[in-house]
Coordinates of C-alpha atoms and ligand atoms in Angstrom, one line a residue:
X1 CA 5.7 50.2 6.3
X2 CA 3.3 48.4 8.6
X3 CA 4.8 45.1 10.1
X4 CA 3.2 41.8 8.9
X5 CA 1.1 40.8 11.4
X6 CA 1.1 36.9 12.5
X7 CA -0.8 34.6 14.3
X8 CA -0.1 31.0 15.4
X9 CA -2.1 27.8 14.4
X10 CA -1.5 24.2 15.3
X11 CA -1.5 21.7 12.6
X12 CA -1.3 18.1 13.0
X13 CA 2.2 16.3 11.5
X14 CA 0.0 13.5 10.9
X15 CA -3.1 14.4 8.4
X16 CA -2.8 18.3 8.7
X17 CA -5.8 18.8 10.7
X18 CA -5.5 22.6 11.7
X19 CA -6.6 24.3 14.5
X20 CA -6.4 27.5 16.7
X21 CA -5.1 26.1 20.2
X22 CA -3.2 22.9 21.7
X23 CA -5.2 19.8 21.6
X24 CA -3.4 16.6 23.1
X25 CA -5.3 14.3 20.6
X26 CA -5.6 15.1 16.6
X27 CA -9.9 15.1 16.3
X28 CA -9.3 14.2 13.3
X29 CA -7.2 11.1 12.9
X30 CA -7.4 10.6 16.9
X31 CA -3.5 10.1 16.9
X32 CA -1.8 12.2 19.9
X33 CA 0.7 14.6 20.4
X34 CA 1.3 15.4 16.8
X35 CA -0.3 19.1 16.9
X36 CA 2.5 21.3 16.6
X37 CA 2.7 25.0 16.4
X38 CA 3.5 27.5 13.3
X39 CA 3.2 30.6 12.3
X40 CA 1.5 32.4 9.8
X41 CA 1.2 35.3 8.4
X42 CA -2.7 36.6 8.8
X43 CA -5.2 37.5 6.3
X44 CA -3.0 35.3 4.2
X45 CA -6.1 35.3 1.8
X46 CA -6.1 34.0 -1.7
X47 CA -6.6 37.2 -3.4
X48 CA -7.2 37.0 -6.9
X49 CA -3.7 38.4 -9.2
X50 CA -5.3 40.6 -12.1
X51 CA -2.4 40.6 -13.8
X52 CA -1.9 37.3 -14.4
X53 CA -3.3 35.6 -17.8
X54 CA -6.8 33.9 -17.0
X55 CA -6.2 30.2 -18.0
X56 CA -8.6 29.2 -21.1
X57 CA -11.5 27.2 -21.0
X58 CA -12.3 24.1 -23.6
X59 CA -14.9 22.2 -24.9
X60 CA -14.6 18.6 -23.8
X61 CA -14.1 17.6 -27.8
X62 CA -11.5 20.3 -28.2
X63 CA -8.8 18.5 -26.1
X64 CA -6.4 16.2 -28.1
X65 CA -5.1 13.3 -26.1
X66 CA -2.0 12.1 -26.8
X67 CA -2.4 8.2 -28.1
X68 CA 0.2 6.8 -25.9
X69 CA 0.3 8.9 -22.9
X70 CA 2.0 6.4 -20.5
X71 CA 6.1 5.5 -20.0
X72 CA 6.4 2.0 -18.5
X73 CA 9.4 2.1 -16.0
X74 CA 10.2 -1.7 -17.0
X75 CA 9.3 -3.0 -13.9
X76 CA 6.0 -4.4 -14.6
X77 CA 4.9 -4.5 -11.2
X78 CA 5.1 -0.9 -10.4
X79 CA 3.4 0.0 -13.6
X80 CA 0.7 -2.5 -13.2
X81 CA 0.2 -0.7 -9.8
X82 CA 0.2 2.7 -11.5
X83 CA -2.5 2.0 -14.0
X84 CA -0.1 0.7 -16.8
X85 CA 2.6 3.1 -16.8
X86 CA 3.6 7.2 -15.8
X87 CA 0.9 9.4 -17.3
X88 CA 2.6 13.1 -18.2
X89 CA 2.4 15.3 -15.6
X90 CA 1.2 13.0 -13.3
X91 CA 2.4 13.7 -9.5
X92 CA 3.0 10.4 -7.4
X93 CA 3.3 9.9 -4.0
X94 CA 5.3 7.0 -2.4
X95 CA 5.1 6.7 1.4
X96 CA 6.5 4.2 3.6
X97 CA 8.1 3.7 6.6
X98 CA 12.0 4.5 6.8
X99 CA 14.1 1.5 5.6
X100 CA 11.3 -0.1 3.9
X101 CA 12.9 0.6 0.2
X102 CA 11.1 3.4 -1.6
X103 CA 14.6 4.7 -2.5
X104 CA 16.0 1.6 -3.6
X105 CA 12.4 0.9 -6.0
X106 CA 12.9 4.3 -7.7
X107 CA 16.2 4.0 -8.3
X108 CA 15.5 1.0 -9.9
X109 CA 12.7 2.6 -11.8
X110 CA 15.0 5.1 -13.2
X111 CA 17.6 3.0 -14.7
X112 CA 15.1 2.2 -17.2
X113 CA 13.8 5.6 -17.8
X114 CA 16.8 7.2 -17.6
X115 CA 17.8 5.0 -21.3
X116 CA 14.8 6.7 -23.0
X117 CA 15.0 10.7 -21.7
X118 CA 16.5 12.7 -18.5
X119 CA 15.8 11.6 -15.0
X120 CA 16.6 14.2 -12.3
X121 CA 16.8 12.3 -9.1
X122 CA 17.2 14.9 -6.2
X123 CA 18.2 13.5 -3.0
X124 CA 17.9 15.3 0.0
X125 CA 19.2 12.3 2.5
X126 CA 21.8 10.9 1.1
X127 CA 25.1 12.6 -0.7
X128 CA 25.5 11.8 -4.5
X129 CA 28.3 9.6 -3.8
X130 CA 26.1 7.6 -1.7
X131 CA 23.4 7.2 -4.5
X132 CA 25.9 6.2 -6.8
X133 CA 27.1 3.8 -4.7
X134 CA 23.8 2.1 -4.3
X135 CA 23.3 2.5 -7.9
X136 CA 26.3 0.8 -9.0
X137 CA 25.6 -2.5 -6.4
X138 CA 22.0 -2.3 -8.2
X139 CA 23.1 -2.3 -11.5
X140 CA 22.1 1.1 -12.8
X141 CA 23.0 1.2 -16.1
X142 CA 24.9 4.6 -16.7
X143 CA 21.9 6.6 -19.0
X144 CA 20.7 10.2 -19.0
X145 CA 20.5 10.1 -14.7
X146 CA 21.3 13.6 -13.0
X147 CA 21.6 13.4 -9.3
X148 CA 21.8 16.8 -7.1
X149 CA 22.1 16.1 -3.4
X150 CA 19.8 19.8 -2.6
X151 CA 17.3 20.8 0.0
X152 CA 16.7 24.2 -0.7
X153 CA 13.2 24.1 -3.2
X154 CA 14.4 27.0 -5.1
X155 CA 17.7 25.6 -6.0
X156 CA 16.1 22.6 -7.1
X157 CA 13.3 24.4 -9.5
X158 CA 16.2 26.5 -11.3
X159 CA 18.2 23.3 -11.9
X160 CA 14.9 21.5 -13.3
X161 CA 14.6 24.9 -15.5
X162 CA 18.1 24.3 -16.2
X163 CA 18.5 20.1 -16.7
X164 CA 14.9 20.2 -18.1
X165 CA 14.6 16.5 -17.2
X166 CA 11.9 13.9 -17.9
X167 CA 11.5 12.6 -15.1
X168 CA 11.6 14.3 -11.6
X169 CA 12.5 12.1 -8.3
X170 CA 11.9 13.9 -4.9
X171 CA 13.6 11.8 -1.8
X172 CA 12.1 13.0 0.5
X173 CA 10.0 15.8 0.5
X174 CA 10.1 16.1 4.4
X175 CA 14.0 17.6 3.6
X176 CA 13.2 19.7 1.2
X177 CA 12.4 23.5 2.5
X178 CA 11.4 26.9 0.9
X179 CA 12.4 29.8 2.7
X180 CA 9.6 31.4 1.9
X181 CA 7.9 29.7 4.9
X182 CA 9.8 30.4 8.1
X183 CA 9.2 26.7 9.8
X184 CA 11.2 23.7 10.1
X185 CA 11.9 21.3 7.1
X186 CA 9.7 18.3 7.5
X187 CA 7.0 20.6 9.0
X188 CA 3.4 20.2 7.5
X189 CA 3.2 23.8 6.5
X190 CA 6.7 22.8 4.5
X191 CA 5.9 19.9 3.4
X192 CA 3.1 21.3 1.6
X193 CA 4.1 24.4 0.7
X194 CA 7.0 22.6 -1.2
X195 CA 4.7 20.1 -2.9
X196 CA 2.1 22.4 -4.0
X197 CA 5.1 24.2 -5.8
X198 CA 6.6 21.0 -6.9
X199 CA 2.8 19.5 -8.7
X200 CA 2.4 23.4 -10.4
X201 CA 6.1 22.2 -11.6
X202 CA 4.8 19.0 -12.5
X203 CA 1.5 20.2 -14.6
X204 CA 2.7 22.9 -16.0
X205 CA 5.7 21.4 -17.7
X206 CA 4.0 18.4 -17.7
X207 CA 6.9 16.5 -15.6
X208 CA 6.1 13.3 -14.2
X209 CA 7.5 13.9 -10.9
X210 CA 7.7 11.4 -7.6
X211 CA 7.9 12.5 -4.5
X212 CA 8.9 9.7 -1.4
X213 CA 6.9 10.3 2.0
X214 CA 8.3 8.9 5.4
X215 CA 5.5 7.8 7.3
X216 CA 6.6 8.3 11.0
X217 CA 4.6 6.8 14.3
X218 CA 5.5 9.5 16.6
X219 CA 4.7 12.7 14.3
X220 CA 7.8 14.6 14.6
X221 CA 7.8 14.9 10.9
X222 CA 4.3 15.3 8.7
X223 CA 3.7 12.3 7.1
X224 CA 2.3 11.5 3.9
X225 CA -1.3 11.9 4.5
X226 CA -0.9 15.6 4.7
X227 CA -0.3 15.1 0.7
X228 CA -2.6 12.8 0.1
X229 CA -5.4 14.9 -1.1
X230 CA -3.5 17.0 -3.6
X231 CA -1.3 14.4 -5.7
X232 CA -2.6 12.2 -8.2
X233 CA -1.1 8.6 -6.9
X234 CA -0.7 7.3 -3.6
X235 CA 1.1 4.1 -3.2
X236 CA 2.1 2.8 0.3
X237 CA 5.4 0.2 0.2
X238 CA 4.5 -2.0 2.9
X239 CA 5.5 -5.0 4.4
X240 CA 6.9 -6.4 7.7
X241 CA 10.9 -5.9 8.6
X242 CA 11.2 -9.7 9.5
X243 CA 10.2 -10.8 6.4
X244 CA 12.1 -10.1 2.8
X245 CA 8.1 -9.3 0.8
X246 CA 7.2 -5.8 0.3
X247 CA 3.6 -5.3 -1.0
X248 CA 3.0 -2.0 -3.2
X249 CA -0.5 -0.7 -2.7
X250 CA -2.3 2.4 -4.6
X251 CA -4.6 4.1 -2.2
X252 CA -5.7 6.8 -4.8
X253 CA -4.7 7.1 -8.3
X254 CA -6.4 9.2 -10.5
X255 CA -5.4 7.1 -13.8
X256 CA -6.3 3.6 -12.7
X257 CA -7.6 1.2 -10.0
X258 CA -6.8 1.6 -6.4
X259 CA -6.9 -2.6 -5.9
X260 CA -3.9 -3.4 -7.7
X261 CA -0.8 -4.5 -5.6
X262 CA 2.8 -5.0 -6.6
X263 CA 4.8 -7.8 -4.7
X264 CA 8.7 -7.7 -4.3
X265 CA 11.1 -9.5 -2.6
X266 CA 13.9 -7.4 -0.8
X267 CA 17.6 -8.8 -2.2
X268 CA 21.1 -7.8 -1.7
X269 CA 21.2 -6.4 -4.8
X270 CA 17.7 -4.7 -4.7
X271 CA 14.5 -5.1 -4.9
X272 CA 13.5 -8.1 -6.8
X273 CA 9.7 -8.8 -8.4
X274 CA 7.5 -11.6 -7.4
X275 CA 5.9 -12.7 -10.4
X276 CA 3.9 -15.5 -8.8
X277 CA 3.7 -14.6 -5.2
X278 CA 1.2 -17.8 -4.5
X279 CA 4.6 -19.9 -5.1
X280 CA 6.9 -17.8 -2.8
X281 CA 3.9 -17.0 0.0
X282 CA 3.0 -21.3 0.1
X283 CA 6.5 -22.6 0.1
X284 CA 7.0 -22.8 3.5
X285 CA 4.0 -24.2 4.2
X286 CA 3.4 -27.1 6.9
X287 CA 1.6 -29.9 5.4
X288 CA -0.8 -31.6 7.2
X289 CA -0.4 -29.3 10.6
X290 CA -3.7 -28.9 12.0
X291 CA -4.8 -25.0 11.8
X292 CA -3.4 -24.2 8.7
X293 CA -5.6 -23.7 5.6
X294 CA -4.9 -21.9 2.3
X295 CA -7.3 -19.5 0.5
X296 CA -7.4 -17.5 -2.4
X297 CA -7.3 -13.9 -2.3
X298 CA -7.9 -11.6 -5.2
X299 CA -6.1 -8.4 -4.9
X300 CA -7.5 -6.5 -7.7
X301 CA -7.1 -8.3 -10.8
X302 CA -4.7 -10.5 -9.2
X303 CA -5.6 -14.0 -7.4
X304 CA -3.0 -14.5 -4.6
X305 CA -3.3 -17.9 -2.7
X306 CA -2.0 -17.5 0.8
X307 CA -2.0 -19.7 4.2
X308 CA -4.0 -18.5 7.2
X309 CA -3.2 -20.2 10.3
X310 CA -4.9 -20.2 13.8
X311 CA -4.0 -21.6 17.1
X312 CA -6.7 -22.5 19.4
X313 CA -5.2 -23.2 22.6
X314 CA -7.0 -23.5 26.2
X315 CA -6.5 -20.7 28.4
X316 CA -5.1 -21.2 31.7
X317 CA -6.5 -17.8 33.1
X318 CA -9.9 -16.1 33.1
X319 CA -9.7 -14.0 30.1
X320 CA -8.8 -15.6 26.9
X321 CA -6.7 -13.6 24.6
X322 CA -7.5 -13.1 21.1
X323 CA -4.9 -11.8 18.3
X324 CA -5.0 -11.6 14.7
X325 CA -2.2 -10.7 12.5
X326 CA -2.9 -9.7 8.7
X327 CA -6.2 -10.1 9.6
X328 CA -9.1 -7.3 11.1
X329 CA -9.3 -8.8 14.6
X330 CA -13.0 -8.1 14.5
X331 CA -13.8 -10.5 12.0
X332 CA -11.5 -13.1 14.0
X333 CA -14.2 -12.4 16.5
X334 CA -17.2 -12.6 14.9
X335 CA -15.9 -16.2 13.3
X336 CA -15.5 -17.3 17.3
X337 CA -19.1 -16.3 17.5
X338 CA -20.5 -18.0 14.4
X339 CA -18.2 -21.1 15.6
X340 CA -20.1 -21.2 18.9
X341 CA -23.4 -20.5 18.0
X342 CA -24.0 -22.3 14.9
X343 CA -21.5 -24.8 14.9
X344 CA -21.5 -25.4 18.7
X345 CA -17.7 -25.5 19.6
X346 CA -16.8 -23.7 22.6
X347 CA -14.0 -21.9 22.1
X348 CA -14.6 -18.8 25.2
X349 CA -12.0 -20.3 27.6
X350 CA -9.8 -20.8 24.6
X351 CA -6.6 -18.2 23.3
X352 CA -7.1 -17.7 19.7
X353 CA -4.2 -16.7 17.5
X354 CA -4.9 -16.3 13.7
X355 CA -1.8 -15.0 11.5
X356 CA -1.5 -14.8 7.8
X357 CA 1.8 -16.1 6.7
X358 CA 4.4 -14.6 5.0
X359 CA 3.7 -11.2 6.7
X360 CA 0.3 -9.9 4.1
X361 CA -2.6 -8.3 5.2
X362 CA -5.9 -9.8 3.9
X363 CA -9.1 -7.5 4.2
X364 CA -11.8 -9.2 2.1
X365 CA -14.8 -11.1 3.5
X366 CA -13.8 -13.6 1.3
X367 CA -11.1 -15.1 3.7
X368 CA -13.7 -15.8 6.4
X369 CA -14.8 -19.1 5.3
X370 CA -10.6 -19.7 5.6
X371 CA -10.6 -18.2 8.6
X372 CA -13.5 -20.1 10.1
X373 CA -12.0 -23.8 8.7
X374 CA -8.1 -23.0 10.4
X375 CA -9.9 -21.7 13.6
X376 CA -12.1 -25.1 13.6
X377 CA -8.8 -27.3 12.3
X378 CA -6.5 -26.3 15.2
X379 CA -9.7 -26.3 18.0
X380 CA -10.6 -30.3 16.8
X381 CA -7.0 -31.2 16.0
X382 CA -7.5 -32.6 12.6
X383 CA -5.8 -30.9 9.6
X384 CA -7.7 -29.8 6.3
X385 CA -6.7 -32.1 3.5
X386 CA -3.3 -30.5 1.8
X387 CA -4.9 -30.2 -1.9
X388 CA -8.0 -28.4 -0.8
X389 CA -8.7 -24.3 -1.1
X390 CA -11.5 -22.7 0.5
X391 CA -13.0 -19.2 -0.1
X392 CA -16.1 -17.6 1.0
X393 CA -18.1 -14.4 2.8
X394 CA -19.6 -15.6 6.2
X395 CA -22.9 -14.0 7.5
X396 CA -24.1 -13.8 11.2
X397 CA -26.5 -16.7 10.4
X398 CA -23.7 -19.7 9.5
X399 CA -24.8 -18.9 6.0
X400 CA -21.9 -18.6 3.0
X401 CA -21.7 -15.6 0.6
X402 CA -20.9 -15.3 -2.6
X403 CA -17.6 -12.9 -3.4
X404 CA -16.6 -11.5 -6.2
X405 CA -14.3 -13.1 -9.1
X406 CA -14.7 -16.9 -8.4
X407 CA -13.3 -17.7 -11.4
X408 CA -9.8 -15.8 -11.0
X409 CA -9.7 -17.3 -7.7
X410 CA -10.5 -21.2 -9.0
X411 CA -8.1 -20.8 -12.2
X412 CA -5.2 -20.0 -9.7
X413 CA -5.6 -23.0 -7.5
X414 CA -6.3 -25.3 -10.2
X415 CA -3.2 -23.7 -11.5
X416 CA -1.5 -24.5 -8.5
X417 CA -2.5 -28.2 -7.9
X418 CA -5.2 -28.0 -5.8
X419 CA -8.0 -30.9 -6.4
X420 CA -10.6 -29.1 -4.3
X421 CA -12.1 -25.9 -3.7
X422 CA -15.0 -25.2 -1.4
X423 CA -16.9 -22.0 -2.1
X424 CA -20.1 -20.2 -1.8
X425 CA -23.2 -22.6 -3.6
X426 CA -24.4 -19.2 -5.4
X427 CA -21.2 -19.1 -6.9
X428 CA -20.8 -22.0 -7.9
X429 CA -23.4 -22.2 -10.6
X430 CA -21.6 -19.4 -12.8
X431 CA -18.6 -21.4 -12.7
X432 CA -16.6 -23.9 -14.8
X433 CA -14.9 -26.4 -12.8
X434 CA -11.5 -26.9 -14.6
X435 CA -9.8 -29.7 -15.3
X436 CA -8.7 -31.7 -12.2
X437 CA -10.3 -29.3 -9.6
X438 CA -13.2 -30.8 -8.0
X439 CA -15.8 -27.9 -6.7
X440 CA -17.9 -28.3 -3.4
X441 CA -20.4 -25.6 -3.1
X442 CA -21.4 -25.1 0.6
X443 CA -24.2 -23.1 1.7
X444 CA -23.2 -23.0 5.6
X445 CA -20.5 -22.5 8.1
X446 CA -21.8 -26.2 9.7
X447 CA -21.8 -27.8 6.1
X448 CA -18.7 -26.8 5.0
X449 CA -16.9 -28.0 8.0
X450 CA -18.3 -31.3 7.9
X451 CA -17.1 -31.7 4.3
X452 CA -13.3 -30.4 5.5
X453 CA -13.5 -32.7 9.1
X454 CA -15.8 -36.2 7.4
X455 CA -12.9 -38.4 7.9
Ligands
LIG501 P1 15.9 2.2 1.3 O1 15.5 2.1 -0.1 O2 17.1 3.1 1.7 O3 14.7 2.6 2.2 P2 13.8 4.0 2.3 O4 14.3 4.8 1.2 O5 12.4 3.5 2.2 O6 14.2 4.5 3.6 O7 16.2 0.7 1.8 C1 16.9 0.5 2.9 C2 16.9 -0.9 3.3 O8 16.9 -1.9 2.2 C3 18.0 -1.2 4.2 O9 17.6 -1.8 5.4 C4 18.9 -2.2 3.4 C5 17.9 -2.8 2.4 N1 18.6 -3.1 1.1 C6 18.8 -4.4 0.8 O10 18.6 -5.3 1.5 N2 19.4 -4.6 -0.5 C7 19.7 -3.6 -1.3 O11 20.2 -3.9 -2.4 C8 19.5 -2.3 -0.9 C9 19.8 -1.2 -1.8 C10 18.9 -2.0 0.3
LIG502 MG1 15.4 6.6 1.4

């Protein structure tokens, strides 16, 4: 029989980028030292099997829908984040860096589900006796929850064929190995080769399944991204190690919007939801310190008021650091340019620190006008009045933009207690001020600070 020829490739751990020899950095996603090498077999072509059955095709209008196609998990902030609940069949990805809690949220997920049908959780990290421990200090409720500590794929398919679960929890796929493929677990051609099988799993049986994703800096493993394209869902669980908030994002979902965020709070006994994360991310605010300000954020359907805060300090040495945290840096700089050109402080022998508190990341234009005001507080030394809110898009001119949703954002600080909100003057006019909420529409950078500093 002739031997299997094979030929080496290097793929990067990182985003899968393949290519035929070394290369230091990834082209692709410019991170380095994550192409590794594998083998495979050549002409490994995608010939077409005759003798399997040719799927059918359907007229659009043929297909039934199912009315209520989606299984809320009971924790409403991972199914708001999911579009409203598990479709059938769908194949989510949760990445995250290690520690961070995707175990812990979808073991608590599956206490819920595991009431109404069979939940499969397959752990490839941890021994059962582990999980249960964790399960029991979370308050699993004992329901219909298999756990099977496996790594090898094709032990784990024949027990789905055999358990025929529900539900189907993969943590992590970076442990779990085929030996069809001769490389390392946790290698991309691994990682992929097991998910592909695991999502034909998941369609064909229509098996919600989740899979958890380690998202590693130094690429020794492949991380999530190398998945990205083929699931349905992508949430990342983020948030900063210092501080108990963990934000859910979706980055792709095919069954509902990719703006939605889920906030928790990190407990001893698990993962705990924020239902009004304005409360929590204000609380420790510092009234009347000059350089703070407080803006409102909308994160999909969701207003979130947060606190920015700057520090404008003079520099002792020739170059003047800049840092932003939570915050694109570039826009930090652009402010410090509108500030000294339009509103004539100098701030270029200055440090500038901006951080948003409570460890979130902001990335609308709407927080520039916030931005702007803390940068302008800390630099004259006077604070912005405690009750006030600001939001707004800044231009290169000094000129204010209107953002989206005013009235989500205005409702939430009126909700809150603030009396005044200064925002864009073209959005003001399709706005209702509510009760107790005095609006002052500002059409520049200049006006709008001399409303904030009069006094
Ligand atoms: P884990 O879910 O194991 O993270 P991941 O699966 O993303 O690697 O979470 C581990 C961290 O969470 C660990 O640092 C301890 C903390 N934790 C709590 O603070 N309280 C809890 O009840 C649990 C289960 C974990
Ligand atoms: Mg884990």
């Amino acid at each position: 029989m002739a031997q299997r020829k094979t030929k080496s490739i290097y793929t990067c751990s990182n985003c899968g980028y393949q290519s035929p020899k070394w290369l230091g950095k990834c082209p692709d996603c410019h991170q380095w030292n994550t192409l590794l090498e594998e083998t495979v077999p050549s002409g490994r072509g995608k010939a077409h099997r005759s003798s399997e059955p040719a799927a059918a095709a359907f007229r659009l209008d043929e297909i039934t829908s199912n009315d209520d196609p989606r299984k809320q998990c009971g924790i409403s902030e991972l199914d708001r984040v999911l579009g409203g609940g598990i479709v059938s069949g769908s194949f989510i990805l949760i990445g995250g860096d290690p520690g961070i809690g995707k175990s812990t949220l979808l073991l608590q997920a599956v206490d819920q589900l595991s009431q109404a049908g069979k939940a499969l959780y397959v752990t490839g990290e941890e021994s059962c006796l582990q999980v249960k421990m964790r399960a029991e200090r979370l308050g699993v409720k004992p329901g219909q929850l298999f756990l099977l500590a496996e790594t090898a794929l094709e032990a784990i398919l024949d027990k789905v064929r055999e358990i025929n679960p529900d539900y189907l929890i993969i943590d992590s796929i970076q442990t779990i190995f085929t030996t069809q493929i001769e490389s390392a677990p946790g290698s991309v051609s691994q990682v992929r080769e097991c998910a592909g099988q695991l999502m034909q799993l998941a369609k064909s049986q229509a098996l919600p399944t989740f899979i958890v994703g380690h998202v590693t800096k130094d690429g020794s493993i492949a991380g999530p991204r190398v998945l990205e394209h083929m699931v349905d869902t992508v949430l990342y669980f983020e948030g900063d190690p210092g501080h108990p908030y963990r934000i859910l994002r979706a980055v792709k979902n095919r069954f509902g919007s990719t703006n939605e965020i889920g906030v928790f709070q990190m407990s001893d006994t698990g993962l705990r939801e924020v239902k009004n994360p304005s409360e929590i991310f204000l609380a420790e605010r510092a009234e009347d310190a000059p350089g703070s300000v407080v803006i409102t954020s909308v994160e999909g359907s969701r207003p979130i008021l947060v606190e920015l805060q700057a520090l404008v300090s003079s520099a002792p040495y020739g170059t003047a650091r800049r840092t932003a945290m939570g915050i694109d840096h570039n826009r930090v700089s652009l402010l410090v340019a509108v500030l000294e050109k339009k509103v004539g402080m100098s701030l270029l022998s200055h440090d500038i620190f901006v951080n948003v508190a409570g460890g979130v990341k902001i990335d609308e234009p709407a927080a520039d006008l916030g931005i702007l005001a803390a940068l302008a507080s800390s630099h004259l030394n006077k604070t912005v009045p405690r009750r006030t809110v600001v939001f707004g898009e800044i231009g290169l001119a000094g000129e204010v933009r209107a953002v989206s949703q005013p009235e989500l954002r205005i409702t939430e600080a009126a909700r809150l207690g603030f009396t005044r909100c200064l925002l864009p003057a073209s959005n003001c006019s399709s706005v209702e001020a509510p009760e107790h909420l005095t609006l002052c529409p500002v059409k520049s950078a200049q006006e709008a600070l001399e409303l904030l500093f009069e006094n």
